[in-house]
Amino acid sequence: MSSTSTTPVLQSQPPPPPPQVTPDTIDTEHVVLTYIHGFKGDDQTFGDFPQRLEHVLCESLPHVKAESVVFPVYETKGELDKAIVRFADWLTTLTVEREVAIGKGAGTVKIVLCGHSMGGLLAADTLREFYHTRPDKSCPLWPKIIACLAFDTPYLGLNPGIVKNGVTKVAEYASAATTVGSAIFGSLASLGAKKATESPTTNSKPTQANASAGWGWGSAAFAVGGALLAGAAAGGAYYKRDDLNQGFTWATDHLKYVGNLWDENSLQERVDALVRLENDAGVLFRTIYTLLPPNPPDFLTSRTFVVLPKYSNKAKNNFLPANNSIAQNEIQAHTGMFSASTNDGYYQLGLTSAKLVREAILNSRGVTKSPPSSPRRARSPVSPAKDKSGDLIELWKSCT
């Protein structure tokens, strides 16, 4: 009796489903934005700008946890090197604390440096110090700084127009005071001449004042009164000096704090180094500068607080304008950069900043490396893009 063997038929099994992607299976990127105030600034310099930018980034970038941290107030006197050491120590401690809390090793926290005015110099020099003190050239940069964003930082010096425009206003007030003073003295002189032509009555007796030779007490009173009135007119200009001469005091004090602001070669060397860092290490470098539009007849051209690179300068595309049409002068635009009440371009400033941070994050992933804007765009106002710019601005405004 023969037996028949049955061979089992193997049925093809469907491939296993791909692992389901959920927020729990995607690593969250931790981005810390550090803010450094400038000359004579404090931890209120940025207002609610850090919180708003953090809110926009968290809401618009999936799997990104953004955190804004303001560097504590530091003394803006003495040598800049001392402030660099202090900030570097603070940033190192902050990075270690965040990376230990995450528990995923060194380099897992990405740092964005945001400096206003002199704070941008502090950020730039700290970044360069970290980069050049690596144990080996093949070692990655740590802390993992992915961007250096500067807000109205005088990388190439302070614009001489700050002082010139201040002098113009002082001259205007001085001219007005002179005109008023001349009118006062002229009126008093006429009044004195009229008094001198009047004949005294025969019954009048000379007094001690009338008997005095030369200028009597009456004439002296006119002179003193005229001097006081003229002084009051000139005093208007004098007491205005705190507002009108801001250019002088700001420029002078800035130069005391950072001695090489007039050293063109040193300034250019710093900027060149930051451009090289972007090319070699992928650390995005941008400077957003305040731009006051022409205001005829007083100002026929645009005004800036900082010196801009020339068109032939390789860093020209790293400087982006931020329009402010309500500031009275360059210093007001500079100090009022982070408030909607003093900067009508405040929301656009937030949008531009959010886009730059997003670009830095993508660059750090190796997704893209966008070149800076063209020279023409870099010198003209940044217009909102047609994609989700309106939504981002609404996100910015919705932060409370």
Coordinates of C-alpha atoms in Angstrom, one line a residue:
M1 CA 0.0 0.0 0.0
S2 CA 1.6 3.1 -1.1
S3 CA 1.5 6.2 0.9
T4 CA 1.1 9.6 -0.6
S5 CA 3.1 12.4 1.0
T6 CA 1.6 15.8 1.1
T7 CA 3.8 18.8 0.7
P8 CA 2.6 21.8 2.5
V9 CA 2.0 24.8 0.3
L10 CA 3.7 28.0 1.5
Q11 CA 1.6 31.0 1.1
S12 CA 3.3 34.3 0.6
Q13 CA 2.9 36.6 3.6
P14 CA 2.2 40.2 3.2
P15 CA 5.1 42.5 4.2
P16 CA 4.9 43.9 7.7
P17 CA 3.3 47.3 7.9
P18 CA 5.8 50.2 8.2
P19 CA 6.3 51.4 11.8
Q20 CA 3.7 54.0 12.6
V21 CA 5.1 57.5 12.9
T22 CA 3.8 59.2 15.9
P23 CA 5.0 62.2 17.8
D24 CA 6.4 59.8 20.4
T25 CA 8.6 58.1 17.8
I26 CA 10.1 61.3 16.3
D27 CA 12.9 63.0 18.2
T28 CA 12.0 66.5 19.3
E29 CA 14.6 69.1 18.5
H30 CA 15.4 71.3 21.4
V31 CA 16.3 74.9 20.3
V32 CA 17.4 77.5 22.9
L33 CA 17.3 81.1 21.8
T34 CA 19.6 83.2 24.0
Y35 CA 19.1 87.0 24.0
I36 CA 21.9 89.4 24.9
H37 CA 21.2 93.0 25.5
G38 CA 23.3 95.8 24.3
F39 CA 25.0 99.0 25.6
K40 CA 23.2 100.2 28.8
G41 CA 20.5 97.7 28.2
D42 CA 18.9 95.2 30.6
D43 CA 16.7 92.1 30.6
Q44 CA 13.7 94.2 29.5
T45 CA 15.4 95.3 26.3
F46 CA 13.6 92.8 24.2
G47 CA 10.2 93.2 25.8
D48 CA 7.9 90.3 24.9
F49 CA 9.8 89.6 21.6
P50 CA 11.5 86.4 23.0
Q51 CA 8.2 84.9 24.2
R52 CA 6.4 85.7 20.9
L53 CA 9.2 84.2 18.8
E54 CA 9.2 81.1 20.9
H55 CA 5.5 80.8 20.5
V56 CA 5.6 81.1 16.7
L57 CA 8.4 78.6 16.4
C58 CA 6.7 76.0 18.6
E59 CA 3.4 76.4 16.7
S60 CA 4.7 76.5 13.2
L61 CA 7.6 73.9 13.3
P62 CA 6.5 70.3 14.1
H63 CA 8.6 68.4 16.7
V64 CA 10.6 71.6 17.6
K65 CA 10.7 72.7 21.2
A66 CA 11.9 76.3 21.3
E67 CA 12.9 78.0 24.5
S68 CA 13.8 81.7 25.0
V69 CA 16.4 82.6 27.7
V70 CA 17.6 86.1 28.3
F71 CA 21.2 86.5 29.4
P72 CA 21.2 88.3 32.8
V73 CA 22.1 92.0 32.9
Y74 CA 25.8 92.6 32.6
E75 CA 27.9 95.7 33.1
T76 CA 28.6 97.4 29.8
K77 CA 31.8 99.1 30.9
G78 CA 35.4 98.1 30.8
E79 CA 36.8 95.6 28.4
L80 CA 34.5 93.6 26.1
D81 CA 36.7 90.5 26.7
K82 CA 35.4 90.2 30.3
A83 CA 31.8 90.2 29.1
I84 CA 32.7 87.5 26.6
V85 CA 34.2 85.2 29.3
R86 CA 31.1 85.7 31.5
F87 CA 28.7 85.0 28.7
A88 CA 30.6 81.9 27.5
D89 CA 30.6 80.5 31.0
W90 CA 26.9 81.1 31.3
L91 CA 26.1 79.6 27.9
T92 CA 28.2 76.5 28.7
T93 CA 26.3 76.0 32.0
L94 CA 22.9 76.5 30.3
T95 CA 23.7 74.0 27.6
V96 CA 25.0 71.3 30.0
E97 CA 21.9 71.7 32.1
R98 CA 19.5 71.3 29.1
E99 CA 21.4 68.4 27.6
V100 CA 21.5 66.5 30.9
A101 CA 17.8 67.1 31.4
I102 CA 17.1 65.6 27.9
G103 CA 19.5 62.8 28.5
K104 CA 20.6 62.3 24.9
G105 CA 24.2 63.4 25.0
A106 CA 26.2 66.4 23.9
G107 CA 25.1 68.4 20.9
T108 CA 21.4 67.6 21.2
V109 CA 20.5 71.2 22.2
K110 CA 20.8 73.7 19.4
I111 CA 21.6 77.3 20.3
V112 CA 20.6 80.4 18.5
L113 CA 22.4 83.6 19.6
C114 CA 20.3 86.8 19.4
G115 CA 22.1 90.0 20.2
H116 CA 20.9 93.5 20.2
S117 CA 23.4 96.3 19.5
M118 CA 26.6 95.6 21.3
G119 CA 25.1 92.2 22.3
G120 CA 25.6 91.2 18.7
L121 CA 29.4 91.8 19.1
L122 CA 29.3 89.8 22.3
A123 CA 27.5 86.9 20.5
A124 CA 29.9 87.0 17.5
D125 CA 33.1 87.0 19.5
T126 CA 31.8 84.2 21.8
L127 CA 30.9 82.1 18.8
R128 CA 34.4 82.6 17.3
E129 CA 36.0 81.7 20.6
F130 CA 34.1 78.5 20.9
Y131 CA 34.9 77.6 17.3
H132 CA 38.7 78.3 17.6
T133 CA 39.1 76.6 20.9
R134 CA 37.8 73.2 19.8
P135 CA 40.2 70.3 20.8
D136 CA 40.7 69.4 17.2
K137 CA 39.6 71.0 13.9
S138 CA 37.6 67.8 13.1
C139 CA 35.6 68.2 16.3
P140 CA 32.1 69.6 16.0
L141 CA 31.2 72.9 17.4
W142 CA 30.0 72.8 21.0
P143 CA 27.7 74.3 22.3
K144 CA 25.9 73.5 19.0
I145 CA 25.4 77.0 17.9
I146 CA 23.3 77.0 14.7
A147 CA 22.8 80.8 14.2
C148 CA 24.0 84.2 15.2
L149 CA 21.3 86.7 14.7
A150 CA 22.2 90.4 15.4
F151 CA 19.7 93.2 15.7
D152 CA 21.1 96.6 14.7
T153 CA 24.6 95.6 15.7
P154 CA 27.4 98.0 14.5
Y155 CA 29.6 95.3 13.1
L156 CA 31.1 97.9 10.7
G157 CA 30.8 100.8 13.0
L158 CA 28.2 103.5 14.0
N159 CA 26.8 105.5 11.2
P160 CA 28.3 109.0 11.3
G161 CA 24.9 110.4 10.3
I162 CA 23.8 109.9 14.0
V163 CA 26.1 112.7 15.1
K164 CA 25.5 114.8 11.9
N165 CA 21.7 114.7 12.3
G166 CA 22.1 115.5 16.0
V167 CA 24.1 118.6 15.1
T168 CA 21.5 119.7 12.6
K169 CA 18.8 119.6 15.3
V170 CA 21.0 121.4 17.8
A171 CA 21.7 124.1 15.2
E172 CA 17.9 124.5 14.6
Y173 CA 17.2 125.1 18.3
A174 CA 20.2 127.4 18.6
S175 CA 19.0 129.4 15.7
A176 CA 15.5 129.7 17.2
A177 CA 16.9 130.8 20.5
T178 CA 19.1 133.4 18.9
T179 CA 16.1 134.8 17.0
V180 CA 14.0 135.0 20.2
G181 CA 16.9 136.5 22.1
S182 CA 17.5 139.2 19.5
A183 CA 13.8 140.1 19.5
I184 CA 13.8 140.4 23.3
F185 CA 17.0 142.6 23.3
G186 CA 15.6 144.7 20.5
S187 CA 12.4 145.4 22.4
L188 CA 14.3 146.3 25.5
A189 CA 16.6 148.5 23.6
S190 CA 13.7 150.4 22.1
L191 CA 12.0 150.7 25.5
G192 CA 15.3 152.1 27.0
A193 CA 15.6 154.6 24.2
K194 CA 12.1 155.8 24.8
K195 CA 12.7 156.2 28.5
A196 CA 15.9 158.2 27.8
T197 CA 14.1 160.8 25.6
E198 CA 11.5 161.5 28.2
S199 CA 12.3 164.8 30.1
P200 CA 12.0 164.5 33.9
T201 CA 9.5 166.8 35.6
T202 CA 10.9 169.9 37.3
N203 CA 9.5 168.9 40.6
S204 CA 11.1 165.6 40.6
K205 CA 14.0 165.1 43.0
P206 CA 16.9 163.0 42.1
T207 CA 17.1 159.7 43.9
Q208 CA 20.2 157.6 44.7
A209 CA 19.4 155.5 41.7
N210 CA 19.0 158.5 39.4
A211 CA 22.1 160.1 40.7
S212 CA 24.2 157.1 39.9
A213 CA 26.6 157.6 37.0
G214 CA 26.3 155.5 33.8
W215 CA 23.8 152.6 34.0
G216 CA 21.3 153.3 36.7
W217 CA 19.4 150.7 38.6
G218 CA 16.5 151.0 36.1
S219 CA 18.8 150.3 33.2
A220 CA 20.4 147.5 35.0
A221 CA 17.0 146.0 35.7
F222 CA 16.3 146.1 31.9
A223 CA 19.7 144.5 31.2
V224 CA 19.2 141.8 33.8
G225 CA 15.7 141.1 32.7
G226 CA 16.7 140.9 29.1
A227 CA 19.5 138.6 29.9
L228 CA 17.2 136.4 31.9
L229 CA 14.6 136.3 29.1
A230 CA 17.2 135.6 26.5
G231 CA 18.7 133.0 28.7
A232 CA 15.4 131.3 29.0
A233 CA 15.1 131.2 25.2
A234 CA 18.6 129.8 24.9
G235 CA 17.9 127.6 27.9
G236 CA 15.2 125.9 25.8
A237 CA 17.9 124.7 23.5
Y238 CA 20.3 124.0 26.4
Y239 CA 17.8 121.7 28.2
K240 CA 17.0 120.1 24.9
R241 CA 20.6 118.9 24.7
D242 CA 19.8 115.6 26.4
D243 CA 17.5 114.7 23.5
L244 CA 19.3 116.5 20.7
N245 CA 22.8 115.4 21.6
Q246 CA 22.0 111.7 22.0
G247 CA 24.1 111.1 19.0
F248 CA 27.2 112.5 20.8
T249 CA 26.7 110.7 24.1
W250 CA 25.8 107.4 22.5
A251 CA 28.6 107.4 20.0
T252 CA 31.2 108.4 22.7
D253 CA 30.0 105.9 25.2
H254 CA 30.0 103.1 22.6
L255 CA 33.5 103.9 21.7
K256 CA 34.6 103.8 25.4
Y257 CA 33.1 100.3 25.8
V258 CA 34.4 98.8 22.5
G259 CA 37.7 100.4 21.6
N260 CA 37.9 99.0 18.1
L261 CA 34.7 100.5 16.7
W262 CA 36.8 103.0 14.8
D263 CA 39.2 100.3 13.7
E264 CA 37.9 99.5 10.2
N265 CA 40.3 96.5 9.7
S266 CA 39.3 94.8 12.9
L267 CA 35.6 95.4 12.2
Q268 CA 35.9 93.9 8.8
E269 CA 37.9 91.0 10.0
R270 CA 35.1 90.1 12.5
V271 CA 32.5 90.2 9.8
D272 CA 34.6 88.1 7.4
A273 CA 35.1 85.5 10.1
L274 CA 31.4 85.2 10.7
V275 CA 30.8 84.8 6.9
R276 CA 33.5 82.0 6.9
L277 CA 31.9 80.3 9.8
E278 CA 28.6 80.2 7.9
N279 CA 30.4 78.6 5.0
D280 CA 32.6 76.2 6.9
A281 CA 30.5 75.3 10.0
G282 CA 27.0 76.1 8.8
V283 CA 26.3 78.7 11.5
L284 CA 23.8 81.1 9.9
F285 CA 24.8 84.7 10.3
R286 CA 22.4 87.6 9.7
T287 CA 22.2 91.2 10.9
I288 CA 18.8 92.9 10.9
Y289 CA 19.3 96.7 10.9
T290 CA 16.8 99.5 11.4
L291 CA 16.0 101.6 8.3
L292 CA 14.3 105.0 8.5
P293 CA 12.8 106.0 5.2
P294 CA 13.4 109.4 3.7
N295 CA 11.5 112.2 5.4
P296 CA 11.7 115.4 3.2
P297 CA 12.6 118.2 3.6
D298 CA 14.8 117.3 6.6
F299 CA 16.0 113.9 5.4
L300 CA 16.1 113.2 1.7
T301 CA 17.6 109.7 2.0
S302 CA 17.2 106.7 4.2
R303 CA 18.9 106.6 7.6
T304 CA 20.5 103.8 9.5
F305 CA 22.0 103.4 13.0
V306 CA 24.8 101.1 11.7
V307 CA 27.3 101.4 8.8
L308 CA 26.3 99.0 6.0
P309 CA 28.7 97.0 4.0
K310 CA 29.5 98.2 0.5
Y311 CA 28.0 96.4 -2.5
S312 CA 31.4 94.9 -3.2
N313 CA 31.6 93.5 0.3
K314 CA 31.0 89.7 0.5
A315 CA 28.9 90.2 3.6
K316 CA 26.4 92.6 2.0
N317 CA 23.8 89.9 1.7
N318 CA 24.0 89.1 5.4
F319 CA 22.5 92.5 6.3
L320 CA 18.7 92.7 6.1
P321 CA 16.7 95.9 6.6
A322 CA 13.9 96.4 9.1
N323 CA 11.8 99.4 8.3
N324 CA 10.7 101.8 11.0
S325 CA 8.8 104.9 9.8
I326 CA 7.6 106.3 13.1
A327 CA 10.9 106.7 14.9
Q328 CA 12.1 110.3 15.0
N329 CA 15.8 109.5 14.6
E330 CA 18.2 106.6 14.3
I331 CA 18.7 106.2 18.1
Q332 CA 15.0 106.0 18.8
A333 CA 14.7 103.4 16.0
H334 CA 17.6 101.5 17.6
T335 CA 16.4 101.5 21.2
G336 CA 12.7 101.1 20.3
M337 CA 13.2 98.1 17.9
F338 CA 11.3 95.6 20.0
S339 CA 8.1 97.4 20.7
A340 CA 5.1 97.9 18.4
S341 CA 4.5 101.3 19.9
T342 CA 7.9 102.6 18.7
N343 CA 8.4 100.4 15.6
D344 CA 5.6 100.0 13.1
G345 CA 7.7 97.2 11.5
Y346 CA 7.7 95.2 14.7
Y347 CA 5.5 92.3 13.4
Q348 CA 7.5 92.1 10.2
L349 CA 10.7 92.0 12.3
G350 CA 9.2 89.0 14.2
L351 CA 8.3 87.2 10.9
T352 CA 11.8 87.8 9.5
S353 CA 13.4 86.4 12.7
A354 CA 11.2 83.3 12.7
K355 CA 12.1 82.6 9.1
L356 CA 15.8 82.9 9.8
V357 CA 15.6 80.5 12.8
R358 CA 13.7 78.1 10.7
E359 CA 16.3 78.3 8.0
A360 CA 19.0 77.7 10.6
I361 CA 17.2 74.6 11.9
L362 CA 16.9 73.2 8.4
N363 CA 20.5 73.9 7.7
S364 CA 21.5 72.0 10.9
R365 CA 19.5 69.0 9.7
G366 CA 21.3 69.1 6.4
V367 CA 18.0 69.6 4.6
T368 CA 19.0 72.8 2.8
K369 CA 21.5 75.6 2.8
S370 CA 19.9 78.6 1.4
P371 CA 22.2 81.5 0.3
P372 CA 21.5 84.9 1.6
S373 CA 19.2 87.2 -0.3
S374 CA 20.4 89.1 -3.3
P375 CA 22.0 92.5 -2.8
R376 CA 18.9 94.3 -4.2
R377 CA 16.6 92.5 -1.8
A378 CA 18.9 93.0 1.1
R379 CA 18.8 96.8 0.7
S380 CA 15.0 97.1 0.2
P381 CA 12.2 96.4 2.7
V382 CA 11.5 92.8 3.4
S383 CA 8.0 92.2 2.0
P384 CA 5.9 89.3 3.4
A385 CA 6.0 86.2 1.3
K386 CA 2.8 84.7 -0.2
D387 CA 3.0 81.4 1.6
K388 CA 2.1 81.3 5.3
S389 CA 3.6 84.7 6.3
G390 CA 0.1 86.1 7.2
D391 CA -0.5 83.1 9.4
L392 CA 2.8 83.6 11.2
I393 CA 2.1 87.2 11.8
E394 CA -1.3 86.2 13.3
L395 CA 0.5 83.7 15.5
W396 CA 2.9 86.5 16.6
K397 CA 0.0 88.8 17.5
S398 CA -1.9 86.0 19.3
C399 CA 0.8 85.4 21.8
T400 CA -0.2 86.8 25.2

